[in-house]
Structures are given as structure tokens and as C-alpha cells.
Amino acid sequence: MNDQKTDKRKLLDSWIVEYANQLHAWAFRRTGNQIIAEDLVQDTFVAAFHALNSFEGKNPKAWLFSILKHKIMDHFRQKYKMQYVDAGNQQEDFLGQFFDKHQSWNVVQKPGDWSAHEEELLDNEQFRQILFYCMDHLPEQWSVAMKLKYLQEKKGPAICEDLGISQANFWQILHRAKLQLRACIEQNWFAA
Amino acid sequence: MNKILNTLMLSCHKATELIEKKTVFSLSPAEKVQLYLHTRVCDACRNYQKQSELLDVVLEQELKALHEENISEDRNTDDQRIIRLKGKLDTEKFS
């Protein structure tokens, strides 16, 4: 029994040395957070350790990545659901800032003309700082949705399926996030 | 005439929603026409659309670049992470 455990452990250690960094880089690319990525990779190896008997394949790398994929989606699902209640309650008020009762733009929130500045924005350091400042001030669920959109190499329908949410839910969140982000940038960059 | 216009024309709220929907899902033919008509006559939503597309380009570029940077800086800590990982499994073994 003990020998068996030691063998399992030796095998796992060799996988850690060989694959942990690739798994970590991959998890980080999808979550944008080093600590979360490390936790997810740990969870992956713990799960692999306990499920080792069911591993029959010849390809440990693919197996570990498939466990990690599930861990990442669980993480997003949890984060997304957790924030949903709050975001839902603020829904009416939130949209009311931008649109009047006829659903037209409120005068103060009407998008202005950026065209004189558009070119220079692409590599302007100050603009980048404002962009990240504004990203940081989005409700967490919204920035999760945005990260999923930009960092997942998946199409919208596949993301929704993974998260177990409706497509309408996903693009409505993206809509709110973009409204707020755009307004925040206009206030801090163009109005300044 | 007004009635026809009203069913054809989107509100600004709806139009901007479709602009975002379009970036992740495909629009129905009816939605495409509605959005086209709306942005032809509405300056504010036309600005919104241009800015939204610009932000998409910048955000994708910035978020990806940020991660590449962090990944390469992170190489130094790889070894420490492996030690932590093994340690984590040590506690697991006896539980």
C-alpha cells in the first residue's frame, strides 16, 4: 500500500517538473491572475493524484490539461454566478444613467467624437493607464466577462455553454461593461 | 409611416446592445438591417460603435501583451512554484 503510494507520488513529481510551468502559463493566460493560476494548477495536481487510478491514457499532458480546463471553467462559473445577483439588482439604475425613458442617450452621456485622437490612443502610455484604471473599476462579473471575451480562444457560444449561462446574459453583461468603460475613459481622458 | 419607422428603428439602448452582441455572436438578418439603419441616422451610436471597436482592438492587444510580459517575468519564480506544488501534495498524501 505504502509502496504504491510512493510510486504514485514519484510519477506525480515527474509530471510536476515536466508540465507544471506549461499548465501555469496556460491558466494564467486565461485568468489574468498569478495567484489564481497557481491555485488552479495545485487543484489540478491534487485531483490528478486522487484520480490517478482512473488514468489509463498514454498522454499525461493532455490528461492534466483537461483537468485544468475544468478547474478554470469552474472558477469562472463560480465567479460569474457569485456576482450576478448584485449586478442584476443594479440593472435598472445602471442603464438609467445612460438612457432616458425612450431608451435614447441621456444628453450628458452621449458619446462624443474621439476621431481627432483615435490614432494616437493606440500607443499612448497615459491612455493605457486610464484604460486599466477603468477596467479595474468595473464590477467583477463584468471584467470576468470581458476577460473571457478577449483571452479565451473560444467563440461566444462555446464560452456560454461552458459557463452554463444564456447568450443574452453574456452580451448584455458585455454591453454594460462597455458602456461603463467607455464613459469612464471619456470622463478621464477626453474631458480632462 | 411613423409606425413603420418605429418598428424598424431601434432605440439607442437596443442599438448599442446589438453593437456588443455582434462582437461575440452573429446578428440575425433583421438585426443587421435595424442596426445599419439606426447608425446611419444616429451620430451618438455611430460614435459609440467606432469607439467600441477601437476599445476592442486596444483591450485585446493590451490584455494579451500584459500576460506575455507577466509570463516571461515569471520564469524566475517557476522553481519556487514547483517546490510549493510538491509541498501541497505532501499534505495531501496523508489526509
Short mmCIF file of N, CA and C in Angstrom, two decimals, chain A residues 5 9 12-13 16-17 20-21 24 28-29 32 34 38 42 45-46 50 95 99 103 105 111-114 118 121-122 128 131-132 149-151 156-157 160 167 171 174-175 178-179 181-182 185, chain B residues 11-14 16-17 20-21 23-25 42 44-45 47-48 50-52 54-64 66-68 70-71 74 78 81-82 84-86 88-90 92-93:
data_model
loop_
_atom_site.label_atom_id
_atom_site.label_comp_id
_atom_site.label_asym_id
_atom_site.label_seq_id
_atom_site.Cartn_x
_atom_site.Cartn_y
_atom_site.Cartn_z
N LYS A 5 1.71 4.05 -2.96
CA LYS A 5 1.59 5.50 -2.80
C LYS A 5 2.86 6.21 -3.21
N ARG A 9 3.36 8.93 -6.11
CA ARG A 9 3.92 10.22 -5.79
C ARG A 9 5.12 10.55 -6.69
N LEU A 12 3.82 11.53 -10.03
CA LEU A 12 3.28 12.89 -9.98
C LEU A 12 4.39 13.94 -9.96
N ASP A 13 5.42 13.67 -9.17
CA ASP A 13 6.54 14.62 -9.09
C ASP A 13 7.19 14.82 -10.46
N ILE A 16 5.00 17.01 -12.38
CA ILE A 16 5.09 18.41 -11.91
C ILE A 16 6.28 19.09 -12.56
N VAL A 17 7.43 18.42 -12.51
CA VAL A 17 8.64 19.02 -13.08
C VAL A 17 8.44 19.27 -14.57
N ALA A 20 4.24 21.43 -14.97
CA ALA A 20 3.64 22.47 -14.11
C ALA A 20 3.75 23.87 -14.71
N ASN A 21 4.91 24.16 -15.31
CA ASN A 21 5.08 25.52 -15.84
C ASN A 21 4.19 25.79 -17.04
N HIS A 24 0.76 26.26 -15.71
CA HIS A 24 0.62 27.55 -15.04
C HIS A 24 0.48 28.68 -16.07
N PHE A 28 -2.71 31.05 -16.38
CA PHE A 28 -2.54 32.49 -16.18
C PHE A 28 -3.07 33.27 -17.38
N ARG A 29 -2.81 32.76 -18.57
CA ARG A 29 -3.27 33.43 -19.77
C ARG A 29 -4.80 33.53 -19.77
N GLY A 32 -5.68 35.71 -15.96
CA GLY A 32 -5.06 37.01 -15.73
C GLY A 32 -4.62 37.22 -14.30
N GLN A 34 -1.91 35.59 -11.28
CA GLN A 34 -0.90 34.58 -10.93
C GLN A 34 -1.33 33.68 -9.78
N GLU A 38 -1.95 29.73 -9.95
CA GLU A 38 -1.21 28.75 -9.13
C GLU A 38 -2.17 27.84 -8.36
N GLN A 42 -2.46 23.81 -8.65
CA GLN A 42 -2.40 22.94 -7.46
C GLN A 42 -3.61 22.01 -7.40
N PHE A 45 -3.25 19.15 -9.79
CA PHE A 45 -2.39 18.03 -9.38
C PHE A 45 -2.99 17.24 -8.23
N VAL A 46 -3.68 17.94 -7.33
CA VAL A 46 -4.35 17.22 -6.24
C VAL A 46 -5.40 16.28 -6.82
N HIS A 50 -5.50 12.04 -6.78
CA HIS A 50 -6.58 11.20 -6.28
C HIS A 50 -7.22 10.36 -7.38
N LEU A 95 -28.63 51.19 -16.24
CA LEU A 95 -28.95 51.60 -17.61
C LEU A 95 -29.62 52.97 -17.63
N PHE A 99 -29.45 55.94 -20.52
CA PHE A 99 -30.56 56.12 -21.46
C PHE A 99 -31.79 56.70 -20.75
N GLN A 103 -35.34 55.30 -24.11
CA GLN A 103 -34.16 54.49 -24.44
C GLN A 103 -33.21 55.19 -25.41
N TRP A 105 -30.11 58.13 -25.77
CA TRP A 105 -29.00 58.56 -24.90
C TRP A 105 -29.43 59.74 -24.02
N PRO A 111 -22.16 59.64 -26.44
CA PRO A 111 -20.75 59.50 -26.83
C PRO A 111 -20.29 60.68 -27.69
N GLY A 112 -19.19 61.29 -27.29
CA GLY A 112 -18.64 62.40 -28.06
C GLY A 112 -17.82 61.87 -29.24
N ASP A 113 -17.19 62.79 -29.92
CA ASP A 113 -16.40 62.42 -31.09
C ASP A 113 -14.94 62.26 -30.67
N TRP A 114 -14.38 61.07 -30.86
CA TRP A 114 -12.98 60.85 -30.49
C TRP A 114 -12.07 60.90 -31.70
N GLU A 118 -8.09 59.27 -32.15
CA GLU A 118 -8.09 57.81 -32.25
C GLU A 118 -6.72 57.22 -32.58
N LEU A 121 -4.19 57.04 -29.67
CA LEU A 121 -4.53 56.24 -28.50
C LEU A 121 -3.81 54.91 -28.45
N LEU A 122 -3.51 54.37 -29.62
CA LEU A 122 -3.03 53.00 -29.68
C LEU A 122 -1.71 52.80 -28.94
N ARG A 128 -3.23 54.20 -21.76
CA ARG A 128 -3.20 52.83 -21.23
C ARG A 128 -3.50 52.81 -19.74
N LEU A 131 -7.10 53.39 -19.19
CA LEU A 131 -7.82 52.19 -19.60
C LEU A 131 -7.81 51.13 -18.49
N PHE A 132 -6.62 50.89 -17.92
CA PHE A 132 -6.54 49.88 -16.87
C PHE A 132 -7.22 50.35 -15.59
N LYS A 149 -13.99 37.16 -23.00
CA LYS A 149 -14.13 37.55 -24.40
C LYS A 149 -12.77 37.71 -25.08
N TYR A 150 -11.84 38.39 -24.40
CA TYR A 150 -10.58 38.71 -25.06
C TYR A 150 -9.51 37.63 -24.92
N LEU A 151 -9.58 36.88 -23.82
CA LEU A 151 -8.46 35.97 -23.56
C LEU A 151 -8.75 34.51 -23.90
N GLY A 156 -18.06 33.00 -28.66
CA GLY A 156 -19.10 33.30 -27.68
C GLY A 156 -19.98 32.13 -27.29
N PRO A 157 -20.56 31.41 -28.25
CA PRO A 157 -21.46 30.31 -27.89
C PRO A 157 -20.77 29.25 -27.03
N CYS A 160 -20.39 30.53 -23.40
CA CYS A 160 -21.67 30.47 -22.69
C CYS A 160 -22.01 29.05 -22.28
N GLN A 167 -26.85 33.10 -23.87
CA GLN A 167 -26.08 34.02 -24.70
C GLN A 167 -26.50 35.47 -24.42
N TRP A 171 -23.98 38.75 -23.61
CA TRP A 171 -23.77 40.01 -24.33
C TRP A 171 -24.38 41.20 -23.63
N LEU A 174 -21.63 42.20 -21.35
CA LEU A 174 -20.58 42.88 -22.14
C LEU A 174 -21.01 44.30 -22.51
N HIS A 175 -22.29 44.45 -22.81
CA HIS A 175 -22.84 45.76 -23.16
C HIS A 175 -22.68 46.74 -22.01
N LYS A 178 -19.06 47.64 -21.40
CA LYS A 178 -18.52 48.56 -22.41
C LYS A 178 -19.08 49.96 -22.21
N LEU A 179 -20.35 50.06 -21.88
CA LEU A 179 -20.94 51.38 -21.61
C LEU A 179 -20.17 52.09 -20.51
N LEU A 181 -17.13 51.36 -19.27
CA LEU A 181 -15.72 51.56 -19.61
C LEU A 181 -15.56 52.77 -20.53
N ARG A 182 -16.40 52.84 -21.53
CA ARG A 182 -16.35 53.94 -22.50
C ARG A 182 -16.57 55.28 -21.80
N ILE A 185 -13.59 56.25 -19.65
CA ILE A 185 -12.48 56.75 -20.45
C ILE A 185 -12.76 58.16 -20.94
N SER B 11 -34.08 51.62 -30.58
CA SER B 11 -33.69 52.66 -29.65
C SER B 11 -32.17 52.65 -29.55
N CYS B 12 -31.61 53.70 -28.96
CA CYS B 12 -30.15 53.74 -28.79
C CYS B 12 -29.68 52.63 -27.84
N HIS B 13 -30.50 52.37 -26.84
CA HIS B 13 -30.18 51.29 -25.91
C HIS B 13 -30.03 49.98 -26.68
N LYS B 14 -31.04 49.68 -27.49
CA LYS B 14 -31.04 48.43 -28.26
C LYS B 14 -29.89 48.40 -29.26
N THR B 16 -26.97 49.92 -29.21
CA THR B 16 -25.65 49.68 -28.62
C THR B 16 -25.53 48.25 -28.11
N GLU B 17 -26.67 47.69 -27.69
CA GLU B 17 -26.64 46.29 -27.27
C GLU B 17 -26.27 45.39 -28.46
N GLU B 20 -22.61 45.39 -29.32
CA GLU B 20 -21.82 44.49 -28.47
C GLU B 20 -22.10 43.03 -28.78
N LYS B 21 -23.37 42.73 -29.04
CA LYS B 21 -23.73 41.35 -29.35
C LYS B 21 -22.95 40.88 -30.58
N THR B 23 -20.07 41.50 -31.53
CA THR B 23 -18.66 41.15 -31.34
C THR B 23 -18.46 39.72 -30.87
N VAL B 24 -19.50 39.10 -30.31
CA VAL B 24 -19.35 37.71 -29.86
C VAL B 24 -20.30 36.71 -30.52
N PHE B 25 -21.42 37.20 -31.03
CA PHE B 25 -22.36 36.30 -31.70
C PHE B 25 -22.71 36.90 -33.06
N CYS B 42 -28.06 58.04 -36.47
CA CYS B 42 -27.77 58.44 -35.08
C CYS B 42 -26.26 58.64 -34.90
N ALA B 44 -24.62 59.69 -32.26
CA ALA B 44 -24.10 59.21 -30.97
C ALA B 44 -23.80 57.72 -31.05
N CYS B 45 -24.70 56.94 -31.64
CA CYS B 45 -24.46 55.49 -31.72
C CYS B 45 -23.36 55.16 -32.72
N ASN B 47 -20.75 57.06 -33.19
CA ASN B 47 -19.54 57.29 -32.38
C ASN B 47 -19.28 56.11 -31.45
N TYR B 48 -20.37 55.69 -30.81
CA TYR B 48 -20.24 54.57 -29.87
C TYR B 48 -19.64 53.35 -30.56
N LYS B 50 -17.81 53.12 -33.30
CA LYS B 50 -16.39 53.30 -33.64
C LYS B 50 -15.51 53.14 -32.41
N GLN B 51 -15.96 53.76 -31.31
CA GLN B 51 -15.17 53.71 -30.08
C GLN B 51 -15.13 52.32 -29.49
N SER B 52 -16.26 51.64 -29.58
CA SER B 52 -16.33 50.28 -29.06
C SER B 52 -15.37 49.37 -29.82
N LEU B 54 -12.71 50.33 -31.44
CA LEU B 54 -11.36 50.75 -31.08
C LEU B 54 -10.94 50.14 -29.73
N LEU B 55 -11.85 50.21 -28.77
CA LEU B 55 -11.56 49.65 -27.44
C LEU B 55 -11.32 48.15 -27.52
N ASP B 56 -12.07 47.48 -28.39
CA ASP B 56 -11.86 46.03 -28.55
C ASP B 56 -10.44 45.73 -29.02
N VAL B 57 -9.99 46.51 -30.00
CA VAL B 57 -8.64 46.30 -30.52
C VAL B 57 -7.61 46.55 -29.42
N VAL B 58 -7.76 47.71 -28.74
CA VAL B 58 -6.78 48.08 -27.72
C VAL B 58 -6.79 47.08 -26.56
N LEU B 59 -7.99 46.71 -26.12
CA LEU B 59 -8.09 45.81 -24.97
C LEU B 59 -7.50 44.44 -25.26
N GLU B 60 -7.82 43.92 -26.43
CA GLU B 60 -7.29 42.60 -26.76
C GLU B 60 -5.77 42.64 -26.77
N GLN B 61 -5.25 43.67 -27.44
CA GLN B 61 -3.80 43.85 -27.54
C GLN B 61 -3.16 44.02 -26.16
N GLU B 62 -3.75 44.89 -25.34
CA GLU B 62 -3.17 45.20 -24.03
C GLU B 62 -3.24 44.01 -23.09
N LEU B 63 -4.41 43.36 -23.05
CA LEU B 63 -4.55 42.24 -22.12
C LEU B 63 -3.60 41.12 -22.50
N LYS B 64 -3.49 40.86 -23.79
CA LYS B 64 -2.58 39.78 -24.21
C LYS B 64 -1.13 40.16 -23.94
N LEU B 66 0.03 42.23 -21.73
CA LEU B 66 0.24 42.22 -20.29
C LEU B 66 0.57 40.80 -19.81
N HIS B 67 -0.15 39.86 -20.35
CA HIS B 67 0.06 38.48 -19.93
C HIS B 67 1.38 37.92 -20.41
N GLU B 68 1.74 38.27 -21.63
CA GLU B 68 3.03 37.81 -22.15
C GLU B 68 4.15 38.33 -21.24
N ASN B 70 4.00 39.29 -18.13
CA ASN B 70 3.99 38.64 -16.82
C ASN B 70 4.52 37.22 -16.89
N ILE B 71 4.22 36.56 -17.99
CA ILE B 71 4.69 35.19 -18.11
C ILE B 71 6.21 35.15 -18.20
N ASP B 74 7.85 35.93 -15.03
CA ASP B 74 7.53 34.93 -14.04
C ASP B 74 8.50 33.75 -14.05
N ASP B 78 9.42 30.12 -11.30
CA ASP B 78 8.95 28.79 -11.67
C ASP B 78 9.42 27.71 -10.69
N ARG B 81 7.70 27.72 -7.47
CA ARG B 81 6.32 27.23 -7.59
C ARG B 81 6.28 25.71 -7.59
N ILE B 82 7.27 25.12 -8.22
CA ILE B 82 7.32 23.66 -8.25
C ILE B 82 7.53 23.11 -6.84
N ARG B 84 6.54 24.58 -4.10
CA ARG B 84 5.25 24.74 -3.39
C ARG B 84 4.26 23.65 -3.80
N LEU B 85 4.26 23.34 -5.08
CA LEU B 85 3.34 22.32 -5.59
C LEU B 85 3.60 20.96 -4.95
N LYS B 86 4.87 20.60 -4.91
CA LYS B 86 5.22 19.32 -4.29
C LYS B 86 4.83 19.32 -2.82
N LYS B 88 2.45 20.96 -1.44
CA LYS B 88 0.99 20.84 -1.37
C LYS B 88 0.58 19.37 -1.45
N LEU B 89 1.24 18.64 -2.34
CA LEU B 89 0.91 17.21 -2.48
C LEU B 89 1.34 16.42 -1.26
N ASP B 90 2.40 16.88 -0.57
CA ASP B 90 2.82 16.20 0.65
C ASP B 90 1.72 16.22 1.69
N GLU B 92 -1.34 16.48 1.09
CA GLU B 92 -2.46 15.73 0.52
C GLU B 92 -2.33 14.23 0.82
N LYS B 93 -1.10 13.76 0.71
CA LYS B 93 -0.83 12.34 0.81
C LYS B 93 -1.37 11.71 2.09
#
